[in-house]
Amino acid sequence: GAVVSQHPSRVICKSGTSVKIECRSLDFQATTMFWYRQFPKQSLMLMATSNEGSKATYEQGVEKDKFLINHASLTLSTLTVTSAHPEDSSFYICSAKELQGNRGSPLHFGNGTRLTVT
Amino acid sequence: AQKVTQAQTEISVVEKEDVTLDCVYETRDTTYYLFWYKQPPSGELVFLIRRNSFDEQNEISGRYSWNFQKSTSSFNFTITASQVVDSAVYFCALSVLSNYGGSQGNLIFGKGTKLSVKP
């Protein structure tokens, strides 16, 4: 089945530093990947849609200069949290849809990255 | 606007009991998809089922069954003879074909229901 690999699974960083999270589709190509954020005991909230070869589309209220997204290939999207602060501590999870997928295709999720900013 | 409501925040049952997780959705679209995902304590999201808006047939997969009723905009999930390994947070999600209300292909999630199955 379709596998999405997300790395790292857990990261602790100091306030003011930047953290990069990678999301790879291992056995399929994905023109679109989605980045979600999940606060403790909360639902998943879409942060941005990552489009291969073009700029990401950010949801309202998400700072694009703080959460940099790069989707350089059909199998890799990265999310960089710049100048991280403790309030950025959260569970970040990426998902991808297969290239031939339509809007009814299920999203395949990575295992998530738990970011803790001290 | 699109919305998914999972009114049950937490449910606790004893092993072998049957349990139903409720999901109510809102959308103006006539074509849409509904999903259920399982999130165990380890955090990953596991896809369980997809249903499109034109298929109201109920589905059974082992101990899992789903009841889709457009008349009440509900897509409920039942686990029969629950097991401890079923303990997880379960999310219901909606995907619409139109672009308004969010990115195309994006899933709109409910808040999730935490299911605890005790031995």
Tab-separated table of C-alpha atoms in Angstrom, chain A residues 16-88:
chain	number	residue	atom	x	y	z
A	16	GLY	CA	14.490	30.890	18.154
A	17	THR	CA	15.904	28.013	16.152
A	18	SER	CA	14.463	26.517	12.968
A	19	VAL	CA	13.309	22.974	12.440
A	20	LYS	CA	12.804	21.151	9.153
A	21	ILE	CA	10.350	18.295	8.796
A	22	GLU	CA	10.426	16.036	5.752
A	23	CYS	CA	7.532	14.194	4.195
A	24	ARG	CA	8.207	11.577	1.533
A	25	SER	CA	5.895	9.399	-0.479
A	26	LEU	CA	7.835	6.158	-0.730
A	27	ASP	CA	6.011	4.149	-3.357
A	28	PHE	CA	3.897	6.656	-5.214
A	29	GLN	CA	4.080	10.135	-6.663
A	30	ALA	CA	2.196	13.010	-5.123
A	31	THR	CA	1.672	16.400	-6.739
A	32	THR	CA	-0.136	17.555	-3.661
A	33	MET	CA	0.743	17.090	-0.036
A	34	PHE	CA	-1.064	18.525	2.937
A	35	TRP	CA	0.410	19.685	6.226
A	36	TYR	CA	-1.732	19.431	9.337
A	37	ARG	CA	-1.165	20.478	12.914
A	38	GLN	CA	-2.719	18.787	15.890
A	39	PHE	CA	-2.634	20.291	19.362
A	40	PRO	CA	-3.109	17.942	22.346
A	41	LYS	CA	-6.574	16.418	22.421
A	42	GLN	CA	-7.575	18.462	19.398
A	43	SER	CA	-8.471	17.597	15.871
A	44	LEU	CA	-6.235	17.951	12.861
A	45	MET	CA	-6.230	21.400	11.342
A	46	LEU	CA	-4.967	21.987	7.840
A	47	MET	CA	-2.082	24.422	7.743
A	48	ALA	CA	-1.191	24.453	4.078
A	49	THR	CA	-1.382	22.640	0.804
A	50	SER	CA	1.940	21.892	-0.785
A	51	ASN	CA	1.988	21.819	-4.575
A	52	GLU	CA	4.880	20.341	-6.488
A	53	GLY	CA	6.690	23.008	-8.456
A	54	SER	CA	4.634	25.928	-7.207
A	55	LYS	CA	3.964	27.953	-4.099
A	56	ALA	CA	2.126	26.444	-1.211
A	57	THR	CA	-1.380	27.538	-0.352
A	58	TYR	CA	-1.762	28.530	3.272
A	59	GLU	CA	-4.902	28.424	5.337
A	60	GLN	CA	-6.182	31.552	6.971
A	61	GLY	CA	-4.261	32.441	10.079
A	62	VAL	CA	-1.149	30.431	9.190
A	63	GLU	CA	1.957	32.579	8.764
A	64	LYS	CA	3.647	31.615	5.528
A	65	ASP	CA	6.897	33.302	6.522
A	66	LYS	CA	7.025	31.246	9.670
A	67	PHE	CA	6.039	27.905	8.175
A	68	LEU	CA	8.054	27.535	4.994
A	69	ILE	CA	6.962	24.794	2.654
A	70	ASN	CA	8.960	23.441	-0.229
A	71	HIS	CA	7.700	20.744	-2.581
A	72	ALA	CA	10.635	20.265	-4.883
A	73	SER	CA	9.764	16.867	-6.279
A	74	LEU	CA	6.840	14.513	-6.688
A	75	THR	CA	7.904	12.553	-3.652
A	76	LEU	CA	9.166	15.130	-1.181
A	77	SER	CA	7.697	18.074	0.691
A	78	THR	CA	9.379	19.858	3.571
A	79	LEU	CA	7.976	22.078	6.294
A	80	THR	CA	10.397	24.404	8.070
A	81	VAL	CA	9.291	26.034	11.276
A	82	THR	CA	11.384	29.168	11.444
A	83	SER	CA	12.292	30.932	14.671
A	84	ALA	CA	10.300	28.436	16.647
A	85	HIS	CA	8.614	29.468	19.869
A	86	PRO	CA	7.051	27.362	22.637
A	87	GLU	CA	3.578	28.006	21.224
A	88	ASP	CA	4.670	26.210	18.056
